[in-house]
Amino acid sequence: MTSFDRREEAFEAKFAHDAERAFKARARALRMLGLWAAEKRGETGAAAEDYARALIEADIVTPDAAFNKLVHDLAGHGIDSRQIRKKRDALFAIVQSASA
């Protein structure tokens, strides 16, 4: 194995590691956002955890699906897309600073 091959493997390993960290950070932020939304919907305990998990799963399928689900689910609770976006961005910033 040449030094070029070792260097290439190191870059690939770093890329995979960084991608995994980003995925986990996004999932943590979405979980917190889901728990916040569940609270606004009047859900607690296992129901809130299930809602947060469903939000993460929706995001895995399609990144915009989680946001759209929140907008739809919180519309009847007086929370608009601007408020959701603001909360989402704040939680993502918290998670990013904690994982840095």
mmCIF file with all atom_site columns, C-alpha atoms in Angstrom:
data_model
loop_
_atom_site.group_PDB
_atom_site.id
_atom_site.type_symbol
_atom_site.label_atom_id
_atom_site.label_alt_id
_atom_site.label_comp_id
_atom_site.label_asym_id
_atom_site.label_entity_id
_atom_site.label_seq_id
_atom_site.pdbx_PDB_ins_code
_atom_site.Cartn_x
_atom_site.Cartn_y
_atom_site.Cartn_z
_atom_site.occupancy
_atom_site.B_iso_or_equiv
_atom_site.pdbx_formal_charge
_atom_site.auth_seq_id
_atom_site.auth_comp_id
_atom_site.auth_asym_id
_atom_site.auth_atom_id
_atom_site.pdbx_PDB_model_num
ATOM 1   C CA . MET A 1 1   ? 0.000   0.000  0.000  1.00 0.00 ? 1   MET A CA 1
ATOM 2   C CA . THR A 1 2   ? 1.407   3.362  -0.978 1.00 0.00 ? 2   THR A CA 1
ATOM 3   C CA . SER A 1 3   ? 1.310   6.496  1.104  1.00 0.00 ? 3   SER A CA 1
ATOM 4   C CA . PHE A 1 4   ? -1.235  7.859  -1.358 1.00 0.00 ? 4   PHE A CA 1
ATOM 5   C CA . ASP A 1 5   ? -3.536  4.890  -0.648 1.00 0.00 ? 5   ASP A CA 1
ATOM 6   C CA . ARG A 1 6   ? -3.156  5.362  3.113  1.00 0.00 ? 6   ARG A CA 1
ATOM 7   C CA . ARG A 1 7   ? -3.889  9.052  2.756  1.00 0.00 ? 7   ARG A CA 1
ATOM 8   C CA . GLU A 1 8   ? -6.964  8.311  0.645  1.00 0.00 ? 8   GLU A CA 1
ATOM 9   C CA . GLU A 1 9   ? -8.218  5.833  3.259  1.00 0.00 ? 9   GLU A CA 1
ATOM 10  C CA . ALA A 1 10  ? -7.659  8.399  5.999  1.00 0.00 ? 10  ALA A CA 1
ATOM 11  C CA . PHE A 1 11  ? -9.705  10.993 4.099  1.00 0.00 ? 11  PHE A CA 1
ATOM 12  C CA . GLU A 1 12  ? -12.492 8.465  3.527  1.00 0.00 ? 12  GLU A CA 1
ATOM 13  C CA . ALA A 1 13  ? -12.510 7.512  7.212  1.00 0.00 ? 13  ALA A CA 1
ATOM 14  C CA . LYS A 1 14  ? -12.647 11.175 8.241  1.00 0.00 ? 14  LYS A CA 1
ATOM 15  C CA . PHE A 1 15  ? -15.486 11.833 5.810  1.00 0.00 ? 15  PHE A CA 1
ATOM 16  C CA . ALA A 1 16  ? -17.464 8.875  7.179  1.00 0.00 ? 16  ALA A CA 1
ATOM 17  C CA . HIS A 1 17  ? -16.811 9.978  10.757 1.00 0.00 ? 17  HIS A CA 1
ATOM 18  C CA . ASP A 1 18  ? -17.863 13.571 10.033 1.00 0.00 ? 18  ASP A CA 1
ATOM 19  C CA . ALA A 1 19  ? -21.017 12.396 8.246  1.00 0.00 ? 19  ALA A CA 1
ATOM 20  C CA . GLU A 1 20  ? -21.959 10.185 11.191 1.00 0.00 ? 20  GLU A CA 1
ATOM 21  C CA . ARG A 1 21  ? -21.401 13.033 13.675 1.00 0.00 ? 21  ARG A CA 1
ATOM 22  C CA . ALA A 1 22  ? -23.540 15.371 11.560 1.00 0.00 ? 22  ALA A CA 1
ATOM 23  C CA . PHE A 1 23  ? -26.326 12.788 11.340 1.00 0.00 ? 23  PHE A CA 1
ATOM 24  C CA . LYS A 1 24  ? -26.304 12.209 15.099 1.00 0.00 ? 24  LYS A CA 1
ATOM 25  C CA . ALA A 1 25  ? -26.275 15.953 15.816 1.00 0.00 ? 25  ALA A CA 1
ATOM 26  C CA . ARG A 1 26  ? -29.234 16.497 13.486 1.00 0.00 ? 26  ARG A CA 1
ATOM 27  C CA . ALA A 1 27  ? -31.113 13.624 15.111 1.00 0.00 ? 27  ALA A CA 1
ATOM 28  C CA . ARG A 1 28  ? -30.484 15.106 18.590 1.00 0.00 ? 28  ARG A CA 1
ATOM 29  C CA . ALA A 1 29  ? -31.753 18.500 17.471 1.00 0.00 ? 29  ALA A CA 1
ATOM 30  C CA . LEU A 1 30  ? -34.810 16.965 15.825 1.00 0.00 ? 30  LEU A CA 1
ATOM 31  C CA . ARG A 1 31  ? -35.530 14.953 18.963 1.00 0.00 ? 31  ARG A CA 1
ATOM 32  C CA . MET A 1 32  ? -35.473 18.126 21.057 1.00 0.00 ? 32  MET A CA 1
ATOM 33  C CA . LEU A 1 33  ? -37.640 19.870 18.478 1.00 0.00 ? 33  LEU A CA 1
ATOM 34  C CA . GLY A 1 34  ? -40.058 16.944 18.500 1.00 0.00 ? 34  GLY A CA 1
ATOM 35  C CA . LEU A 1 35  ? -40.306 17.009 22.283 1.00 0.00 ? 35  LEU A CA 1
ATOM 36  C CA . TRP A 1 36  ? -40.946 20.757 22.169 1.00 0.00 ? 36  TRP A CA 1
ATOM 37  C CA . ALA A 1 37  ? -43.664 20.271 19.552 1.00 0.00 ? 37  ALA A CA 1
ATOM 38  C CA . ALA A 1 38  ? -45.192 17.391 21.515 1.00 0.00 ? 38  ALA A CA 1
ATOM 39  C CA . GLU A 1 39  ? -45.387 19.636 24.572 1.00 0.00 ? 39  GLU A CA 1
ATOM 40  C CA . LYS A 1 40  ? -47.164 22.297 22.513 1.00 0.00 ? 40  LYS A CA 1
ATOM 41  C CA . ARG A 1 41  ? -49.608 19.600 21.404 1.00 0.00 ? 41  ARG A CA 1
ATOM 42  C CA . GLY A 1 42  ? -50.213 18.571 25.012 1.00 0.00 ? 42  GLY A CA 1
ATOM 43  C CA . GLU A 1 43  ? -48.359 15.261 24.800 1.00 0.00 ? 43  GLU A CA 1
ATOM 44  C CA . THR A 1 44  ? -46.011 13.970 27.496 1.00 0.00 ? 44  THR A CA 1
ATOM 45  C CA . GLY A 1 45  ? -44.096 10.833 28.363 1.00 0.00 ? 45  GLY A CA 1
ATOM 46  C CA . ALA A 1 46  ? -44.106 7.986  25.876 1.00 0.00 ? 46  ALA A CA 1
ATOM 47  C CA . ALA A 1 47  ? -46.395 9.838  23.476 1.00 0.00 ? 47  ALA A CA 1
ATOM 48  C CA . ALA A 1 48  ? -43.935 12.744 23.317 1.00 0.00 ? 48  ALA A CA 1
ATOM 49  C CA . GLU A 1 49  ? -40.999 10.375 22.750 1.00 0.00 ? 49  GLU A CA 1
ATOM 50  C CA . ASP A 1 50  ? -42.927 8.578  20.000 1.00 0.00 ? 50  ASP A CA 1
ATOM 51  C CA . TYR A 1 51  ? -43.694 11.900 18.317 1.00 0.00 ? 51  TYR A CA 1
ATOM 52  C CA . ALA A 1 52  ? -40.024 12.937 18.469 1.00 0.00 ? 52  ALA A CA 1
ATOM 53  C CA . ARG A 1 53  ? -38.976 9.571  17.032 1.00 0.00 ? 53  ARG A CA 1
ATOM 54  C CA . ALA A 1 54  ? -41.520 9.905  14.210 1.00 0.00 ? 54  ALA A CA 1
ATOM 55  C CA . LEU A 1 55  ? -40.106 13.323 13.400 1.00 0.00 ? 55  LEU A CA 1
ATOM 56  C CA . ILE A 1 56  ? -36.576 11.918 13.126 1.00 0.00 ? 56  ILE A CA 1
ATOM 57  C CA . GLU A 1 57  ? -37.808 9.080  10.917 1.00 0.00 ? 57  GLU A CA 1
ATOM 58  C CA . ALA A 1 58  ? -39.644 11.545 8.673  1.00 0.00 ? 58  ALA A CA 1
ATOM 59  C CA . ASP A 1 59  ? -36.435 13.550 8.318  1.00 0.00 ? 59  ASP A CA 1
ATOM 60  C CA . ILE A 1 60  ? -34.482 10.458 7.313  1.00 0.00 ? 60  ILE A CA 1
ATOM 61  C CA . VAL A 1 61  ? -36.880 9.783  4.450  1.00 0.00 ? 61  VAL A CA 1
ATOM 62  C CA . THR A 1 62  ? -37.055 13.388 3.233  1.00 0.00 ? 62  THR A CA 1
ATOM 63  C CA . PRO A 1 63  ? -35.360 16.293 5.036  1.00 0.00 ? 63  PRO A CA 1
ATOM 64  C CA . ASP A 1 64  ? -38.255 18.697 4.389  1.00 0.00 ? 64  ASP A CA 1
ATOM 65  C CA . ALA A 1 65  ? -40.777 16.145 5.639  1.00 0.00 ? 65  ALA A CA 1
ATOM 66  C CA . ALA A 1 66  ? -39.964 16.808 9.300  1.00 0.00 ? 66  ALA A CA 1
ATOM 67  C CA . PHE A 1 67  ? -40.498 20.546 8.950  1.00 0.00 ? 67  PHE A CA 1
ATOM 68  C CA . ASN A 1 68  ? -43.679 20.060 6.931  1.00 0.00 ? 68  ASN A CA 1
ATOM 69  C CA . LYS A 1 69  ? -44.974 17.609 9.543  1.00 0.00 ? 69  LYS A CA 1
ATOM 70  C CA . LEU A 1 70  ? -44.353 20.157 12.285 1.00 0.00 ? 70  LEU A CA 1
ATOM 71  C CA . VAL A 1 71  ? -46.105 22.916 10.368 1.00 0.00 ? 71  VAL A CA 1
ATOM 72  C CA . HIS A 1 72  ? -49.101 20.673 9.766  1.00 0.00 ? 72  HIS A CA 1
ATOM 73  C CA . ASP A 1 73  ? -49.259 19.270 13.310 1.00 0.00 ? 73  ASP A CA 1
ATOM 74  C CA . LEU A 1 74  ? -48.824 22.600 15.089 1.00 0.00 ? 74  LEU A CA 1
ATOM 75  C CA . ALA A 1 75  ? -51.100 24.689 12.870 1.00 0.00 ? 75  ALA A CA 1
ATOM 76  C CA . GLY A 1 76  ? -54.075 24.074 15.154 1.00 0.00 ? 76  GLY A CA 1
ATOM 77  C CA . HIS A 1 77  ? -52.074 25.057 18.215 1.00 0.00 ? 77  HIS A CA 1
ATOM 78  C CA . GLY A 1 78  ? -51.324 28.651 17.225 1.00 0.00 ? 78  GLY A CA 1
ATOM 79  C CA . ILE A 1 79  ? -47.742 28.028 16.124 1.00 0.00 ? 79  ILE A CA 1
ATOM 80  C CA . ASP A 1 80  ? -46.730 29.101 12.630 1.00 0.00 ? 80  ASP A CA 1
ATOM 81  C CA . SER A 1 81  ? -43.833 28.117 10.387 1.00 0.00 ? 81  SER A CA 1
ATOM 82  C CA . ARG A 1 82  ? -41.786 31.158 11.432 1.00 0.00 ? 82  ARG A CA 1
ATOM 83  C CA . GLN A 1 83  ? -41.890 30.107 15.084 1.00 0.00 ? 83  GLN A CA 1
ATOM 84  C CA . ILE A 1 84  ? -41.020 26.519 14.184 1.00 0.00 ? 84  ILE A CA 1
ATOM 85  C CA . ARG A 1 85  ? -38.111 27.640 12.014 1.00 0.00 ? 85  ARG A CA 1
ATOM 86  C CA . LYS A 1 86  ? -36.812 29.903 14.791 1.00 0.00 ? 86  LYS A CA 1
ATOM 87  C CA . LYS A 1 87  ? -36.971 27.087 17.370 1.00 0.00 ? 87  LYS A CA 1
ATOM 88  C CA . ARG A 1 88  ? -35.410 24.609 14.919 1.00 0.00 ? 88  ARG A CA 1
ATOM 89  C CA . ASP A 1 89  ? -32.524 26.945 14.131 1.00 0.00 ? 89  ASP A CA 1
ATOM 90  C CA . ALA A 1 90  ? -31.889 27.631 17.828 1.00 0.00 ? 90  ALA A CA 1
ATOM 91  C CA . LEU A 1 91  ? -31.817 23.908 18.669 1.00 0.00 ? 91  LEU A CA 1
ATOM 92  C CA . PHE A 1 92  ? -29.559 23.112 15.718 1.00 0.00 ? 92  PHE A CA 1
ATOM 93  C CA . ALA A 1 93  ? -27.160 25.858 16.862 1.00 0.00 ? 93  ALA A CA 1
ATOM 94  C CA . ILE A 1 94  ? -27.103 24.435 20.399 1.00 0.00 ? 94  ILE A CA 1
ATOM 95  C CA . VAL A 1 95  ? -26.372 20.930 19.144 1.00 0.00 ? 95  VAL A CA 1
ATOM 96  C CA . GLN A 1 96  ? -23.710 22.155 16.714 1.00 0.00 ? 96  GLN A CA 1
ATOM 97  C CA . SER A 1 97  ? -21.890 24.115 19.408 1.00 0.00 ? 97  SER A CA 1
ATOM 98  C CA . ALA A 1 98  ? -22.051 21.154 21.792 1.00 0.00 ? 98  ALA A CA 1
ATOM 99  C CA . SER A 1 99  ? -20.610 18.749 19.220 1.00 0.00 ? 99  SER A CA 1
ATOM 100 C CA . ALA A 1 100 ? -17.825 21.069 18.083 1.00 0.00 ? 100 ALA A CA 1
#
